[in-house]
């Protein structure tokens, strides 16, 4: 029998903007435990992107992530010997987790020279509803739409 579900850890807000979302982004960008370096890069990129669109840096991040968050995803479900891709609505916490994951993947696959430019570029793209992370979301939505026939297998 399975034990209880793991408790969700409380994530503290970041020191500069006092926002949990920004701290989660910093934690996702961070490599090898070098948090101060990740903070520098993210803050520079946020300011760079905010200057470009004349908006508050936190608002830019929130809007960008909002544009990346998926509403639906597909999950495999075995029914009578065959697997179906069943479209399922995404939980709020998972929406943010997926958005951050896709954002960081898109940032790392970009072609700009340094990390700040990559983060700023992807932030602006996501803010304007384009870019790699938004494409990933649209792909997931297309998959869910294509498998709508199996929605009655939801559990």
mmCIF file of C-alpha atoms in Angstrom:
data_model
loop_
_atom_site.group_PDB
_atom_site.id
_atom_site.type_symbol
_atom_site.label_atom_id
_atom_site.label_comp_id
_atom_site.label_asym_id
_atom_site.label_seq_id
_atom_site.Cartn_x
_atom_site.Cartn_y
_atom_site.Cartn_z
ATOM 1 C CA UNK A 1 0.000 0.000 0.000
ATOM 2 C CA UNK A 2 1.205 3.522 -0.760
ATOM 3 C CA UNK A 3 2.153 5.994 1.925
ATOM 4 C CA UNK A 4 0.788 9.531 2.161
ATOM 5 C CA UNK A 5 1.486 12.008 -0.577
ATOM 6 C CA UNK A 6 4.617 14.118 -0.111
ATOM 7 C CA UNK A 7 3.935 17.523 1.411
ATOM 8 C CA UNK A 8 4.458 20.542 -0.807
ATOM 9 C CA UNK A 9 7.389 22.615 0.353
ATOM 10 C CA UNK A 10 6.814 26.274 0.989
ATOM 11 C CA UNK A 11 9.025 28.335 -1.327
ATOM 12 C CA UNK A 12 10.145 31.673 -0.004
ATOM 13 C CA UNK A 13 9.795 34.802 -2.146
ATOM 14 C CA UNK A 14 12.903 36.241 -3.803
ATOM 15 C CA UNK A 15 14.788 39.033 -1.966
ATOM 16 C CA UNK A 16 14.446 41.769 -4.624
ATOM 17 C CA UNK A 17 10.819 41.624 -5.844
ATOM 18 C CA UNK A 18 9.364 39.605 -2.948
ATOM 19 C CA UNK A 19 7.713 37.181 -5.413
ATOM 20 C CA UNK A 20 7.581 33.389 -5.112
ATOM 21 C CA UNK A 21 7.327 32.989 -8.903
ATOM 22 C CA UNK A 22 10.622 34.825 -9.454
ATOM 23 C CA UNK A 23 12.353 32.642 -6.862
ATOM 24 C CA UNK A 24 11.028 29.488 -8.528
ATOM 25 C CA UNK A 25 12.384 30.714 -11.860
ATOM 26 C CA UNK A 26 15.778 31.427 -10.286
ATOM 27 C CA UNK A 27 15.814 27.939 -8.753
ATOM 28 C CA UNK A 28 15.006 26.392 -12.143
ATOM 29 C CA UNK A 29 17.723 28.383 -13.943
ATOM 30 C CA UNK A 30 20.309 27.597 -11.245
ATOM 31 C CA UNK A 31 22.997 25.028 -12.047
ATOM 32 C CA UNK A 32 25.352 23.313 -9.576
ATOM 33 C CA UNK A 33 23.868 25.196 -6.602
ATOM 34 C CA UNK A 34 25.144 28.582 -7.816
ATOM 35 C CA UNK A 35 22.108 30.568 -6.773
ATOM 36 C CA UNK A 36 23.676 34.033 -6.613
ATOM 37 C CA UNK A 37 24.865 33.653 -10.212
ATOM 38 C CA UNK A 38 21.386 32.522 -11.307
ATOM 39 C CA UNK A 39 19.851 35.494 -9.441
ATOM 40 C CA UNK A 40 22.171 37.951 -11.222
ATOM 41 C CA UNK A 41 21.319 36.537 -14.642
ATOM 42 C CA UNK A 42 17.558 36.428 -14.032
ATOM 43 C CA UNK A 43 17.378 39.963 -12.566
ATOM 44 C CA UNK A 44 19.434 41.419 -15.444
ATOM 45 C CA UNK A 45 17.237 39.640 -17.973
ATOM 46 C CA UNK A 46 14.031 40.765 -16.220
ATOM 47 C CA UNK A 47 15.135 44.391 -16.275
ATOM 48 C CA UNK A 48 16.259 44.116 -19.892
ATOM 49 C CA UNK A 49 12.904 42.638 -20.952
ATOM 50 C CA UNK A 50 10.916 45.140 -18.848
ATOM 51 C CA UNK A 51 12.765 48.080 -20.447
ATOM 52 C CA UNK A 52 11.902 46.713 -23.871
ATOM 53 C CA UNK A 53 8.133 46.627 -23.210
ATOM 54 C CA UNK A 54 7.911 49.514 -20.696
ATOM 55 C CA UNK A 55 6.318 47.400 -17.975
ATOM 56 C CA UNK A 56 7.090 46.247 -14.437
ATOM 57 C CA UNK A 57 9.615 43.328 -14.500
ATOM 58 C CA UNK A 58 7.392 41.154 -12.281
ATOM 59 C CA UNK A 59 4.396 41.811 -14.544
ATOM 60 C CA UNK A 60 6.468 40.787 -17.577
ATOM 61 C CA UNK A 61 7.374 37.466 -15.920
ATOM 62 C CA UNK A 62 3.831 36.816 -14.712
ATOM 63 C CA UNK A 63 2.312 37.555 -18.135
ATOM 64 C CA UNK A 64 4.956 35.465 -19.896
ATOM 65 C CA UNK A 65 4.326 32.477 -17.625
ATOM 66 C CA UNK A 66 0.566 32.964 -17.963
ATOM 67 C CA UNK A 67 0.988 32.633 -21.740
ATOM 68 C CA UNK A 68 3.007 29.416 -21.293
ATOM 69 C CA UNK A 69 0.742 27.668 -18.749
ATOM 70 C CA UNK A 70 -1.229 24.774 -20.284
ATOM 71 C CA UNK A 71 -4.924 24.258 -19.609
ATOM 72 C CA UNK A 72 -4.954 20.608 -20.751
ATOM 73 C CA UNK A 73 -2.443 17.790 -21.031
ATOM 74 C CA UNK A 74 -2.603 14.116 -21.994
ATOM 75 C CA UNK A 75 -1.949 11.261 -19.589
ATOM 76 C CA UNK A 76 -1.615 7.598 -20.516
ATOM 77 C CA UNK A 77 -4.387 5.366 -19.224
ATOM 78 C CA UNK A 78 -4.531 1.613 -19.738
ATOM 79 C CA UNK A 79 -8.000 0.319 -20.460
ATOM 80 C CA UNK A 80 -8.564 -3.319 -21.385
ATOM 81 C CA UNK A 81 -5.072 -4.032 -22.664
ATOM 82 C CA UNK A 82 -4.513 -0.893 -24.702
ATOM 83 C CA UNK A 83 -3.187 2.515 -23.708
ATOM 84 C CA UNK A 84 -5.063 5.702 -24.451
ATOM 85 C CA UNK A 85 -3.811 9.257 -24.283
ATOM 86 C CA UNK A 86 -6.534 10.823 -22.156
ATOM 87 C CA UNK A 87 -6.814 14.629 -22.064
ATOM 88 C CA UNK A 88 -6.944 15.977 -18.512
ATOM 89 C CA UNK A 89 -7.222 19.472 -17.045
ATOM 90 C CA UNK A 90 -3.997 20.629 -15.409
ATOM 91 C CA UNK A 91 -3.801 21.455 -11.699
ATOM 92 C CA UNK A 92 -2.674 25.019 -10.778
ATOM 93 C CA UNK A 93 0.641 23.938 -9.215
ATOM 94 C CA UNK A 94 1.446 21.706 -12.170
ATOM 95 C CA UNK A 95 0.593 24.521 -14.607
ATOM 96 C CA UNK A 96 3.284 26.703 -13.073
ATOM 97 C CA UNK A 97 5.782 23.846 -12.832
ATOM 98 C CA UNK A 98 5.296 22.914 -16.486
ATOM 99 C CA UNK A 99 5.469 26.555 -17.571
ATOM 100 C CA UNK A 100 8.760 27.067 -15.711
ATOM 101 C CA UNK A 101 10.202 23.800 -17.046
ATOM 102 C CA UNK A 102 9.282 24.617 -20.646
ATOM 103 C CA UNK A 103 10.556 28.170 -20.233
ATOM 104 C CA UNK A 104 13.981 27.000 -19.004
ATOM 105 C CA UNK A 105 14.190 24.358 -21.768
ATOM 106 C CA UNK A 106 13.414 27.034 -24.357
ATOM 107 C CA UNK A 107 15.980 29.394 -22.802
ATOM 108 C CA UNK A 108 18.704 26.743 -22.907
ATOM 109 C CA UNK A 109 17.976 25.869 -26.529
ATOM 110 C CA UNK A 110 18.144 29.488 -27.754
ATOM 111 C CA UNK A 111 21.036 30.760 -29.843
ATOM 112 C CA UNK A 112 22.006 34.037 -28.162
ATOM 113 C CA UNK A 113 25.514 34.437 -26.801
ATOM 114 C CA UNK A 114 24.918 34.729 -23.054
ATOM 115 C CA UNK A 115 22.306 33.546 -20.602
ATOM 116 C CA UNK A 116 20.858 36.997 -19.807
ATOM 117 C CA UNK A 117 20.097 37.613 -23.493
ATOM 118 C CA UNK A 118 18.546 34.160 -23.798
ATOM 119 C CA UNK A 119 16.318 34.646 -20.748
ATOM 120 C CA UNK A 120 15.333 38.177 -21.814
ATOM 121 C CA UNK A 121 14.613 37.006 -25.373
ATOM 122 C CA UNK A 122 12.459 34.104 -24.251
ATOM 123 C CA UNK A 123 10.688 36.333 -21.701
ATOM 124 C CA UNK A 124 9.796 38.814 -24.435
ATOM 125 C CA UNK A 125 8.727 36.030 -26.793
ATOM 126 C CA UNK A 126 6.514 34.443 -24.137
ATOM 127 C CA UNK A 127 5.154 37.880 -23.155
ATOM 128 C CA UNK A 128 4.174 38.360 -26.821
ATOM 129 C CA UNK A 129 2.714 34.833 -27.024
ATOM 130 C CA UNK A 130 5.415 33.362 -29.251
ATOM 131 C CA UNK A 131 8.707 31.492 -28.737
ATOM 132 C CA UNK A 132 9.744 27.965 -27.852
ATOM 133 C CA UNK A 133 7.884 27.566 -24.565
ATOM 134 C CA UNK A 134 4.581 28.798 -26.020
ATOM 135 C CA UNK A 135 5.083 26.429 -28.976
ATOM 136 C CA UNK A 136 5.480 23.545 -26.498
ATOM 137 C CA UNK A 137 2.204 24.539 -24.798
ATOM 138 C CA UNK A 138 0.412 24.681 -28.140
ATOM 139 C CA UNK A 139 1.788 21.243 -29.027
ATOM 140 C CA UNK A 140 0.434 19.810 -25.755
ATOM 141 C CA UNK A 141 -2.947 21.451 -26.415
ATOM 142 C CA UNK A 142 -3.005 20.030 -29.962
ATOM 143 C CA UNK A 143 -2.319 16.571 -28.564
ATOM 144 C CA UNK A 144 -5.135 16.940 -26.022
ATOM 145 C CA UNK A 145 -7.476 18.165 -28.757
ATOM 146 C CA UNK A 146 -6.567 15.230 -31.026
ATOM 147 C CA UNK A 147 -7.331 12.760 -28.236
ATOM 148 C CA UNK A 148 -10.596 14.398 -27.144
ATOM 149 C CA UNK A 149 -12.437 11.224 -28.165
ATOM 150 C CA UNK A 150 -10.892 9.437 -25.163
ATOM 151 C CA UNK A 151 -11.945 12.079 -22.635
ATOM 152 C CA UNK A 152 -14.574 9.720 -21.211
ATOM 153 C CA UNK A 153 -11.718 7.564 -19.815
ATOM 154 C CA UNK A 154 -10.904 10.290 -17.298
ATOM 155 C CA UNK A 155 -10.501 9.076 -13.761
#
